[in-house]
PDB file of C-alpha atoms in Angstrom:
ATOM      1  CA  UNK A1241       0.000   0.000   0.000  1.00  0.00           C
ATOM      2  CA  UNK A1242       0.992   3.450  -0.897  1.00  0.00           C
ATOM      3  CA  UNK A1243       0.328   6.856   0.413  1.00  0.00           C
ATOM      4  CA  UNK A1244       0.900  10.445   0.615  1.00  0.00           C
ATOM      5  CA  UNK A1245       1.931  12.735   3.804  1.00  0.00           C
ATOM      6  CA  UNK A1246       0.839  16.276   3.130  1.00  0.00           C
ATOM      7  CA  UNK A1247      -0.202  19.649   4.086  1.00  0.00           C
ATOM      8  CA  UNK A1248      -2.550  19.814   0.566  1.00  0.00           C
ATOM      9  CA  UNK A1249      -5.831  19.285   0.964  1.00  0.00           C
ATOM     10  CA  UNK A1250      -6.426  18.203  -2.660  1.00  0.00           C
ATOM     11  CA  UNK A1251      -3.827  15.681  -2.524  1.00  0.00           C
ATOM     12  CA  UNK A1252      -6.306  13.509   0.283  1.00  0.00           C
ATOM     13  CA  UNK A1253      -8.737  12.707  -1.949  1.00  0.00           C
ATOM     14  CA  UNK A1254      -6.050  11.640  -5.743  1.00  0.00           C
ATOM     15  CA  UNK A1255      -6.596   8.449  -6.587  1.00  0.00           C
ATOM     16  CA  UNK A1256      -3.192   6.986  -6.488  1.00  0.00           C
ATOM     17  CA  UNK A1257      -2.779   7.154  -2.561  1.00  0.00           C
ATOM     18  CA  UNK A1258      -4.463   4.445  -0.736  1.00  0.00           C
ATOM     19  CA  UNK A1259      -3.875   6.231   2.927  1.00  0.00           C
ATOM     20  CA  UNK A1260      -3.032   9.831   3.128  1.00  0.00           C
ATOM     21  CA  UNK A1261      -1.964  11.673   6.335  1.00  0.00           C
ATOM     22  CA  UNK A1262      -2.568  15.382   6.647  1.00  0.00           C
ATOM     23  CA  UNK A1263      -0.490  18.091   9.136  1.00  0.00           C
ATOM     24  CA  UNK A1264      -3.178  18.804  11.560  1.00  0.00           C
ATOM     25  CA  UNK A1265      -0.276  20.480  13.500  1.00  0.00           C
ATOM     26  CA  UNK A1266       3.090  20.662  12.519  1.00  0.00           C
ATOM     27  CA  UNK A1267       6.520  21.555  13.834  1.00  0.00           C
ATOM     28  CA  UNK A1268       6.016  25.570  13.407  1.00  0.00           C
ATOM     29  CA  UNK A1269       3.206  25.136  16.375  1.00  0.00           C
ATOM     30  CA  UNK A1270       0.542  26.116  13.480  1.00  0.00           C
ATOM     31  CA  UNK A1271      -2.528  24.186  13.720  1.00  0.00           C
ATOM     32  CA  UNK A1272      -6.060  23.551  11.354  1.00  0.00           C
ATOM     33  CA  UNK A1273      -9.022  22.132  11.018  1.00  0.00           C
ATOM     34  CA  UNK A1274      -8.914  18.321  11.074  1.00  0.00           C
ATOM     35  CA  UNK A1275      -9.770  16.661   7.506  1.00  0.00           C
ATOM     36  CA  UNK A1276     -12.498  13.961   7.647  1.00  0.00           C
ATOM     37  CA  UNK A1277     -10.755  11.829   4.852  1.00  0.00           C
ATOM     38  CA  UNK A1278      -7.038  11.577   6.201  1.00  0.00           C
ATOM     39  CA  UNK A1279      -5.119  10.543   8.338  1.00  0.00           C
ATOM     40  CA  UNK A1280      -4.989  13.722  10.965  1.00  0.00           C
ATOM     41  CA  UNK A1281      -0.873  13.830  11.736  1.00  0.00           C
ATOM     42  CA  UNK A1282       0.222  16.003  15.167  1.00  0.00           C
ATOM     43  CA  UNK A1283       3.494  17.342  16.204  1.00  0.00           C
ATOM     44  CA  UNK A1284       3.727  16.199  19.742  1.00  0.00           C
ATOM     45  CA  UNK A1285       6.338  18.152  21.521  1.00  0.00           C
ATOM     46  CA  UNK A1286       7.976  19.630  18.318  1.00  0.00           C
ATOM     47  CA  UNK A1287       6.514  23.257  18.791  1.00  0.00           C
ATOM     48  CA  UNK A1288       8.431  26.624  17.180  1.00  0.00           C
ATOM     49  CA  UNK A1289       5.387  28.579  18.399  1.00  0.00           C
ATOM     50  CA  UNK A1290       5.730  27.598  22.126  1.00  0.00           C
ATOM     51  CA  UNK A1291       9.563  28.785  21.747  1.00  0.00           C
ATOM     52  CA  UNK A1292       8.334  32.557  21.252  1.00  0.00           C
ATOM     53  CA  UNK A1293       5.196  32.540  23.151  1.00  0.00           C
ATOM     54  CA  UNK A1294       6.001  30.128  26.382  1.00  0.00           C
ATOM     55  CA  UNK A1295       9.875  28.890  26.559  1.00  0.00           C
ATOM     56  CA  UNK A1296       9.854  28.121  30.009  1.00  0.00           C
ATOM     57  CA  UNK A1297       7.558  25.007  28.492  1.00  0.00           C
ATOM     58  CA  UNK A1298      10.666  23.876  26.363  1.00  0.00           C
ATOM     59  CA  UNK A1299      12.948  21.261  27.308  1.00  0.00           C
ATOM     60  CA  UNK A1300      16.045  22.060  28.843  1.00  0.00           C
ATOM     61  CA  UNK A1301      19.700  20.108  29.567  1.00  0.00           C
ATOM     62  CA  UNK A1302      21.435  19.934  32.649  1.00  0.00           C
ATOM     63  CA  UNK A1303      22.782  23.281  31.652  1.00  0.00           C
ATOM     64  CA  UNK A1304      19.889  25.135  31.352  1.00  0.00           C
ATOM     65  CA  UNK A1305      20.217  25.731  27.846  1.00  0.00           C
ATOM     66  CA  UNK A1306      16.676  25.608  26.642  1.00  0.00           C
ATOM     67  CA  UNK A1307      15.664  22.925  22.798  1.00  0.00           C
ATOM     68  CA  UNK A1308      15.538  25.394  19.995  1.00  0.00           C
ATOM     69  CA  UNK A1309      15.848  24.960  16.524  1.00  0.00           C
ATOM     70  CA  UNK A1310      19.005  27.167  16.530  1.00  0.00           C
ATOM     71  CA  UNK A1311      20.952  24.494  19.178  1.00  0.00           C
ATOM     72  CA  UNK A1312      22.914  21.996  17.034  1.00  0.00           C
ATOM     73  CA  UNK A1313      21.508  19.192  16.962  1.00  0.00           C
ATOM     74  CA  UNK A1314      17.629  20.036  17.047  1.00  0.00           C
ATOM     75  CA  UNK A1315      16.230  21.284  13.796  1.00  0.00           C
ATOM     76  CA  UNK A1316      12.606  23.047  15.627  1.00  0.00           C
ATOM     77  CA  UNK A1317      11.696  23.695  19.340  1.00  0.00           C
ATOM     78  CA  UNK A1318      10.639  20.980  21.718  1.00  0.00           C
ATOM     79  CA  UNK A1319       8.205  21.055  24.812  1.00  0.00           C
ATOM     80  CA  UNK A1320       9.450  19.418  27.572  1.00  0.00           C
ATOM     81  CA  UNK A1321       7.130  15.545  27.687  1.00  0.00           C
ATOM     82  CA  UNK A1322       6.436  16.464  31.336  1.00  0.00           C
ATOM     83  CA  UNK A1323       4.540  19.909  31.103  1.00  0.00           C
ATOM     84  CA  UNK A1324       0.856  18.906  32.005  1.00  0.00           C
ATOM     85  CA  UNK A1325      -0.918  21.952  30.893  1.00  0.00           C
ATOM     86  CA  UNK A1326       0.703  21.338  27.360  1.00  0.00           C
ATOM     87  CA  UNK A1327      -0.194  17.605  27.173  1.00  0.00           C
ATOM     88  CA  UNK A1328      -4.122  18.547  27.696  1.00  0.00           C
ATOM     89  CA  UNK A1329      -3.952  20.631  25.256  1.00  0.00           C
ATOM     90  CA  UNK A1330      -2.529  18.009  23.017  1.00  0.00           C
ATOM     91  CA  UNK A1331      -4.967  15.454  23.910  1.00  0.00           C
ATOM     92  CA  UNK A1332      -7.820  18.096  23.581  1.00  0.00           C
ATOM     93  CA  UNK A1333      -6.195  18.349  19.917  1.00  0.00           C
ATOM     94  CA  UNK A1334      -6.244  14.271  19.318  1.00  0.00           C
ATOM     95  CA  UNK A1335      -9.676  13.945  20.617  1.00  0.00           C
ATOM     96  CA  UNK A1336     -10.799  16.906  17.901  1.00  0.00           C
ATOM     97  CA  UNK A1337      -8.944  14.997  15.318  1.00  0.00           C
ATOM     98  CA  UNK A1338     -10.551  11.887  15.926  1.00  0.00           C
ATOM     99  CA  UNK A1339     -14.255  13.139  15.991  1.00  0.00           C
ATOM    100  CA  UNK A1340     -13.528  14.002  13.031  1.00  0.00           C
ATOM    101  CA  UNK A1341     -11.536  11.020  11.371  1.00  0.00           C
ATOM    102  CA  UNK A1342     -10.633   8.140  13.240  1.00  0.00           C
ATOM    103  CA  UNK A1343      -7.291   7.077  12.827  1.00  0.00           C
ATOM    104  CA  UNK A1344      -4.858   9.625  14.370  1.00  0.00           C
ATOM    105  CA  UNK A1345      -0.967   9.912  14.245  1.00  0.00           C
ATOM    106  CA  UNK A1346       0.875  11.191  16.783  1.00  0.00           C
ATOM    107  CA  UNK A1347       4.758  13.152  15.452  1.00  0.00           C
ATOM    108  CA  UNK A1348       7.523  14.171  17.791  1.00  0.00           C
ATOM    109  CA  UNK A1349       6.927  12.013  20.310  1.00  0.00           C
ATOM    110  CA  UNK A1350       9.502  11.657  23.389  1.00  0.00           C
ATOM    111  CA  UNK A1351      12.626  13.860  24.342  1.00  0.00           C
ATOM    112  CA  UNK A1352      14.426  15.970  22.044  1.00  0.00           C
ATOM    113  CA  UNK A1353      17.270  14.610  23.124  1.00  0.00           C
ATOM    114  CA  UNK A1354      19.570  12.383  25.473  1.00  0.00           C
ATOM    115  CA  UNK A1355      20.700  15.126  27.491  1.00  0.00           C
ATOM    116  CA  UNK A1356      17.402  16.615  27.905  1.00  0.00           C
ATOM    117  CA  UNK A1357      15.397  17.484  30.276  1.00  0.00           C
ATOM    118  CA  UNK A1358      17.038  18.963  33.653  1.00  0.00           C
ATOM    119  CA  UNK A1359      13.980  21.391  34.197  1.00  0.00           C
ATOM    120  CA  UNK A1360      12.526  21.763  37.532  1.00  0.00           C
ATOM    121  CA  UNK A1361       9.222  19.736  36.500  1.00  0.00           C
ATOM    122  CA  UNK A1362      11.306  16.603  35.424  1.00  0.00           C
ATOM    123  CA  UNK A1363      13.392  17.340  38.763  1.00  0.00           C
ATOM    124  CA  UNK A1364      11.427  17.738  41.054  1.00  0.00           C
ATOM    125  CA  UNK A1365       8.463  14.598  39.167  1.00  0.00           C
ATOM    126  CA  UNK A1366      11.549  12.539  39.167  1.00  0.00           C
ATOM    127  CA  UNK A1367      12.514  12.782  42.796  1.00  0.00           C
ATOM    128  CA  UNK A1368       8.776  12.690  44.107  1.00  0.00           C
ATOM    129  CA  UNK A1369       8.410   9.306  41.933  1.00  0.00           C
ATOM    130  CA  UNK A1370       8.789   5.700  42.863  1.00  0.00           C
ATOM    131  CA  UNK A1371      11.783   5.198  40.025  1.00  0.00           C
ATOM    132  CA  UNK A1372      15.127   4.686  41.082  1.00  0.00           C
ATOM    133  CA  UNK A1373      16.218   4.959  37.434  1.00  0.00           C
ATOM    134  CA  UNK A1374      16.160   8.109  35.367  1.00  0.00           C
ATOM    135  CA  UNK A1375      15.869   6.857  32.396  1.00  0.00           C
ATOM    136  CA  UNK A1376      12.867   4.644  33.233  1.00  0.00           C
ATOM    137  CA  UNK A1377      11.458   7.311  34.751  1.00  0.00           C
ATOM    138  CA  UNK A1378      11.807   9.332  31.722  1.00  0.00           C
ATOM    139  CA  UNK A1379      10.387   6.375  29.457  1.00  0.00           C
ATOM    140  CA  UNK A1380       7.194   6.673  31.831  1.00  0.00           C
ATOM    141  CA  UNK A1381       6.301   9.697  30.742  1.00  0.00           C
ATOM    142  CA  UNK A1382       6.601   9.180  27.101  1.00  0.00           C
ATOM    143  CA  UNK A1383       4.068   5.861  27.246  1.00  0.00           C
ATOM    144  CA  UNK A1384       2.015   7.444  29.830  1.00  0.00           C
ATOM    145  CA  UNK A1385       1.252  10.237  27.598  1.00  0.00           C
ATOM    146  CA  UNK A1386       0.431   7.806  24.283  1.00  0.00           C
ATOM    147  CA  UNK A1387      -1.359   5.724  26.689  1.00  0.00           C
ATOM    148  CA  UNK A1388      -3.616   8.923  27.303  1.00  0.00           C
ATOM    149  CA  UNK A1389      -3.476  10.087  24.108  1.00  0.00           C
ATOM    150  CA  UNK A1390      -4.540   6.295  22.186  1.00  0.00           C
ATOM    151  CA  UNK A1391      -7.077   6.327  24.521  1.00  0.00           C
ATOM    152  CA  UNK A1392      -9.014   9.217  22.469  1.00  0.00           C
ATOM    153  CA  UNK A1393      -8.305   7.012  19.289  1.00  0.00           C
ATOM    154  CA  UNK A1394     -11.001   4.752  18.327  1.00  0.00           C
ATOM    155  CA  UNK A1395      -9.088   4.350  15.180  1.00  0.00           C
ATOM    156  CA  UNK A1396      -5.475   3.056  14.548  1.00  0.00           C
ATOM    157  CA  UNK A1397      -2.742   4.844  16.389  1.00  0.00           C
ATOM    158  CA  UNK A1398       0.230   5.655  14.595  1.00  0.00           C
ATOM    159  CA  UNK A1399       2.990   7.029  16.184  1.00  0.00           C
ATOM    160  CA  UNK A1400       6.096   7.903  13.983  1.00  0.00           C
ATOM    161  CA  UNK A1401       9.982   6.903  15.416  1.00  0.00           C
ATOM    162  CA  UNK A1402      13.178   8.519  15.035  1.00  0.00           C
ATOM    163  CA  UNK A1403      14.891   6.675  12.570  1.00  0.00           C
ATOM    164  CA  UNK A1404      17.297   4.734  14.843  1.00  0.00           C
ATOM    165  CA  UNK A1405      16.462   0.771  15.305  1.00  0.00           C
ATOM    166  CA  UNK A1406      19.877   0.264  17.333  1.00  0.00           C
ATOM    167  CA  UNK A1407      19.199  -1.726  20.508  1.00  0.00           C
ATOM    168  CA  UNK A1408      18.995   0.948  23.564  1.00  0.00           C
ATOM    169  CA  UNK A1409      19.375   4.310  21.287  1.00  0.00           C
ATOM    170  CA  UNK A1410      15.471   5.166  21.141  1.00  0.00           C
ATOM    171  CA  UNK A1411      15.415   4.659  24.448  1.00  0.00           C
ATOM    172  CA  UNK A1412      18.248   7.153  25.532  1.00  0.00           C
ATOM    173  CA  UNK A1413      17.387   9.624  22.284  1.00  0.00           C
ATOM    174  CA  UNK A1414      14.312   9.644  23.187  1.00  0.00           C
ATOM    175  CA  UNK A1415      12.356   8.163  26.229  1.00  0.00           C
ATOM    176  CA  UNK A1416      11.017   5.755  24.113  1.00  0.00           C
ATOM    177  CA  UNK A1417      10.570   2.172  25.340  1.00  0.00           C
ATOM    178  CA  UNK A1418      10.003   0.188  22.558  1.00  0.00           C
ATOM    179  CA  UNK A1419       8.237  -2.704  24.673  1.00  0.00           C
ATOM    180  CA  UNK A1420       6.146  -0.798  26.832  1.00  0.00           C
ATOM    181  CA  UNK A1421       4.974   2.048  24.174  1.00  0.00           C
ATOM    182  CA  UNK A1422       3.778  -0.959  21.993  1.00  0.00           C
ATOM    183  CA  UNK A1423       0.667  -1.769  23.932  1.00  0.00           C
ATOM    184  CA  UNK A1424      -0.720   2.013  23.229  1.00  0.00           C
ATOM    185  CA  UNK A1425       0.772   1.497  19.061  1.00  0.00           C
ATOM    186  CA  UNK A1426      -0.985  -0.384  16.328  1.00  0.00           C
ATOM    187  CA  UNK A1427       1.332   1.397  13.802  1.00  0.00           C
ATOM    188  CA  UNK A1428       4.781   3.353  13.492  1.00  0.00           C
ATOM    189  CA  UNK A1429       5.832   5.115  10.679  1.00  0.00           C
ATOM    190  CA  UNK A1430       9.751   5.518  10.489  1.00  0.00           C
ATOM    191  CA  UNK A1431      10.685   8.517   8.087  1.00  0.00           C
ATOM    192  CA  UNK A1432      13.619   7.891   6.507  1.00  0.00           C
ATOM    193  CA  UNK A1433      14.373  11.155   4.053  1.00  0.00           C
ATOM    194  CA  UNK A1434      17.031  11.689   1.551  1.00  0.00           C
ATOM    195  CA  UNK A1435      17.000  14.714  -0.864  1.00  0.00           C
ATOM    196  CA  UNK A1436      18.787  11.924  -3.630  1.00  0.00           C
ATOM    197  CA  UNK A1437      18.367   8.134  -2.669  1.00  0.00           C
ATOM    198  CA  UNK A1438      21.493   8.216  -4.582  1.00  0.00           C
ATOM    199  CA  UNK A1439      22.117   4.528  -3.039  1.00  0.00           C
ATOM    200  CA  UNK A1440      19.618   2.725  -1.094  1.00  0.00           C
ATOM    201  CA  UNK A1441      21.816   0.267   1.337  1.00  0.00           C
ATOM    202  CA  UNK A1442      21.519   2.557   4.772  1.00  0.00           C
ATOM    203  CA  UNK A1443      17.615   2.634   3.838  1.00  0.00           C
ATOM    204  CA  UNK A1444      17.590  -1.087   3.547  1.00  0.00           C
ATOM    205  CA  UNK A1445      19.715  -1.355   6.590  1.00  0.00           C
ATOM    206  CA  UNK A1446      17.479   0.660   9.048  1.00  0.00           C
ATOM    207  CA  UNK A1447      14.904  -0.879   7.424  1.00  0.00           C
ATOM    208  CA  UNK A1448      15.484  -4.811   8.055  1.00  0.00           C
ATOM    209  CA  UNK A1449      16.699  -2.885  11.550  1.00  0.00           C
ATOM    210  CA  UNK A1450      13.044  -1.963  12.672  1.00  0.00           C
ATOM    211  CA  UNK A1451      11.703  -5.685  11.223  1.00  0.00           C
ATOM    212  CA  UNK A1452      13.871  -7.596  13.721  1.00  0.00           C
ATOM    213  CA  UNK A1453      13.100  -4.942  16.222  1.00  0.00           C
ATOM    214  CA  UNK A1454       9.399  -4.021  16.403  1.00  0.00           C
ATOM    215  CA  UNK A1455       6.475  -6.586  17.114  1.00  0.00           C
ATOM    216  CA  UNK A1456       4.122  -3.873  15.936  1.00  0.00           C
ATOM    217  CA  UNK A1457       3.400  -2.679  12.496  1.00  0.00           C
ATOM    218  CA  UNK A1458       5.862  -0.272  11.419  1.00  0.00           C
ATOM    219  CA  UNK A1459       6.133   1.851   7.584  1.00  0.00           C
ATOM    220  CA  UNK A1460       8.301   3.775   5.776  1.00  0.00           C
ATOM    221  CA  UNK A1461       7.553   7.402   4.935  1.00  0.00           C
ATOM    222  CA  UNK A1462      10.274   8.633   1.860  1.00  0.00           C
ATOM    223  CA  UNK A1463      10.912  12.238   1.274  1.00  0.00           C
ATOM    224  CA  UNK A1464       9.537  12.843  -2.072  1.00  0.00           C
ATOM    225  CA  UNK A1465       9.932  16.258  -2.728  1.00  0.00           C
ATOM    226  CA  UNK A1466      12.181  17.172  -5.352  1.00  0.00           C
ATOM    227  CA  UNK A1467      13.699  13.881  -5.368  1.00  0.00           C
ATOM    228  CA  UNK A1468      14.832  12.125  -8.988  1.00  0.00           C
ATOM    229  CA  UNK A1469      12.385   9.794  -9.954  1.00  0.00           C
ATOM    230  CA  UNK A1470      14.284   7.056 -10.504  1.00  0.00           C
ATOM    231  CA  UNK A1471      15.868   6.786  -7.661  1.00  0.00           C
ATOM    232  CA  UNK A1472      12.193   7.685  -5.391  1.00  0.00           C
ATOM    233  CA  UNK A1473      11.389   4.385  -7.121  1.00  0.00           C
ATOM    234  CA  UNK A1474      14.290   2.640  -6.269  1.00  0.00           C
ATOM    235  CA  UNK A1475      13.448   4.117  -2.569  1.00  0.00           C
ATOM    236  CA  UNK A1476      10.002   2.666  -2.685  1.00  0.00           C
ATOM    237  CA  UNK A1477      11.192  -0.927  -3.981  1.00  0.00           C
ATOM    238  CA  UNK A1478      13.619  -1.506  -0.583  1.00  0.00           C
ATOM    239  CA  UNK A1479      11.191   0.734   1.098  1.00  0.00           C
ATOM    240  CA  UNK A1480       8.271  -1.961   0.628  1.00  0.00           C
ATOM    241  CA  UNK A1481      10.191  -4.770   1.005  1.00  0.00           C
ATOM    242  CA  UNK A1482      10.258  -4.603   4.772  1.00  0.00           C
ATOM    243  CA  UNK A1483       7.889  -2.242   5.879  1.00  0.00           C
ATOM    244  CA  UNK A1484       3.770  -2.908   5.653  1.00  0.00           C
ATOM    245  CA  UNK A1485       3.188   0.287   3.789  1.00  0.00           C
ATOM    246  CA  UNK A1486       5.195   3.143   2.158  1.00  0.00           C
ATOM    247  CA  UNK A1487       4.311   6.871   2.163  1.00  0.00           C
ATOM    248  CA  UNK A1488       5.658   9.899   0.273  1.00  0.00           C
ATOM    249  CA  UNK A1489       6.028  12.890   2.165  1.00  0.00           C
ATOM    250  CA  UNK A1490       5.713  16.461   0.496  1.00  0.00           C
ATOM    251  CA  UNK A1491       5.301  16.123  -2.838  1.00  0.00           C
ATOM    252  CA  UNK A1492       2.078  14.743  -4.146  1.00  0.00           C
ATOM    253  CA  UNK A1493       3.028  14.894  -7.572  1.00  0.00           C
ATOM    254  CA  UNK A1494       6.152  13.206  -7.380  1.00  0.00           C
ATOM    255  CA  UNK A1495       4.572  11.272  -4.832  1.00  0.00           C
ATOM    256  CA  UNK A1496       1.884   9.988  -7.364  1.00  0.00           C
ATOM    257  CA  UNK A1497       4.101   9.506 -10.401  1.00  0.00           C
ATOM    258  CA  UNK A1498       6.408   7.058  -8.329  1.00  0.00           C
ATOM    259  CA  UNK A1499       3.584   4.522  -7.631  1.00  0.00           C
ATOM    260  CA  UNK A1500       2.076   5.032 -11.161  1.00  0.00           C
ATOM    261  CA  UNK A1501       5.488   4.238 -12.246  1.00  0.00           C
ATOM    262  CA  UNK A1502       5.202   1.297  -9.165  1.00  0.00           C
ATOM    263  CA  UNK A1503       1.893   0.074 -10.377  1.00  0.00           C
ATOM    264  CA  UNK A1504       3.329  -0.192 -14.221  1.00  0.00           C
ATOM    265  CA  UNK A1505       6.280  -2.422 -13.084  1.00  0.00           C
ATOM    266  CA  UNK A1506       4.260  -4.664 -11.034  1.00  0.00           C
ATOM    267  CA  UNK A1507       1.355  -5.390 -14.056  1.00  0.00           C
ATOM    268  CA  UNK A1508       4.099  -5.677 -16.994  1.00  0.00           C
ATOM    269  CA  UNK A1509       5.938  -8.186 -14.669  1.00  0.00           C
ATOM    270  CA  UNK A1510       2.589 -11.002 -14.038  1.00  0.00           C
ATOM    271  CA  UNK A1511       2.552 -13.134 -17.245  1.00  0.00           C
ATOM    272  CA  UNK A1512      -1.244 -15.046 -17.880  1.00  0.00           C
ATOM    273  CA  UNK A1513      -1.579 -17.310 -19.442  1.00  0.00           C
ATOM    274  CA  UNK A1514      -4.491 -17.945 -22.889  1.00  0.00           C
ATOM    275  CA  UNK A1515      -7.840 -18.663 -21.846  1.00  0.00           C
ATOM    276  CA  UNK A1516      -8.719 -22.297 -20.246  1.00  0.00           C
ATOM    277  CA  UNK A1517      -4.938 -22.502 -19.068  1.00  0.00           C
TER     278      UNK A1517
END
């Protein structure tokens, strides 16, 4: 199955994409009406808006420097996964989304990184808790609020993963316990983006990666915005051979040429055979 990620509104509805998933909220804290034939997609904690309006909310490491897009290794703003106030917003958010379409996927999930968050919420929650461990601490609150938030779903729950199957690294990166956050998942989506899909072995290596690792459904979302076709295709191929479903992300156009091209291949490759054969 094939599909499109967008922020289009005309692209939900083109004929080629069998699931499409639309930016209810993205990165830049900008949010819209839910669509009643996608996929609604929301940036958890990713949140540029909160960053101007409310940094105190934002994620901080252990010295104090706050996660904005301008720090090196962070490419937008995150909220810190422990703010309460933000979280009901969030879920207030799912539960619009899902009135209006059922399936819902959760973006951004987890930490921005392993060295975040020192703030005085995840101090102060860490030392009142029953964890001895940090980390597992930290994990808690990233399944505690999917757990909240698939509990608005009455559709599937997708939740997309930083591209990183390595045994432990989501887990540090992140907060995210593969194991645990499973229960609350009935689908990730790992985006795995390259402006030229020049060669395709790292994609097939994360890939087969997330197959051994992940119990749950998982897909692949390629970046198919100004991308060469060819190679898109050659994306898709590895792409689908180890994920459920493949989606093309920015670029409905391109998006929708590549599986026309797809579909071609796969009809000019059956062979039938004359009639009572």
């Amino acid at each position: 199955m094939f599909g499109v990620v967008t922020r289009e509104t005309e692209e939900l509805d083109w004929a080629e994409f069998d699931r499409a998933f639309y930016e209810l909220k993205d990165v830049t804290g900008r949010h819209t009406d839910p669509e009643p034939n996608a996929v609604n997609m929301i940036s958890a904690f990713g949140d540029n808006d909160v960053a101007r309006t409310d940094p105190a909310l934002l994620a901080v490491d252990a010295e104090g420097n706050r996660a904005t897009g301008d720090r090196a290794s962070l490419d937008w703003a995150y909220v810190c996964p422990s703010v309460t106030e933000y979280k009901e917003r969030l879920y207030d958010l799912v539960e619009t989304a899902a009135a209006t379409s059922p399936d819902v996927r959760l973006d951004d999930v987890g930490f921005p990184g392993e060295e975040y968050c020192h703030c005085e919420r995840c101090e102060s929650g860490f030392a009142e808790s029953d964890h001895e461990d940090w980390w597992g601490w930290r994990a808690a609150q990233v399944t505690d609020f999917v757990s909240t938030a698939a509990d608005h779903v009455p559709g599937t729950t997708y939740v997309t993963l930083y591209p990183d199957p390595y045994p432990g690294h989501l887990y540090r990166r992140s907060g995210i316990d593969l194991d645990a956050l499973s229960a609350h998942v009935d689908e990730y989506v790992v985006p795995l983006y390259d402006e030229e899909y020049a060669t395709t072995y790292w994609l097939e290596s994360i890939a087969s990666g997330f197959e051994d690792r992940l119990d749950v459904d998982f897909s692949i979302e390629l970046l198919a915005a100004l991308v060469p076709m060819d190679n898109l295709v050659d994306a898709a191929r590895v792409a689908d051979a180890h994920a459920k479903d493949v989606y093309f992300g920015y670029d409905g156009n391109n998006a929708s040429a590549a599986i026309r091209r797809l579909d071609a291949e796969e009809r000019e490759g059956k062979t039938f055979g004359a009639p009572g054969e």
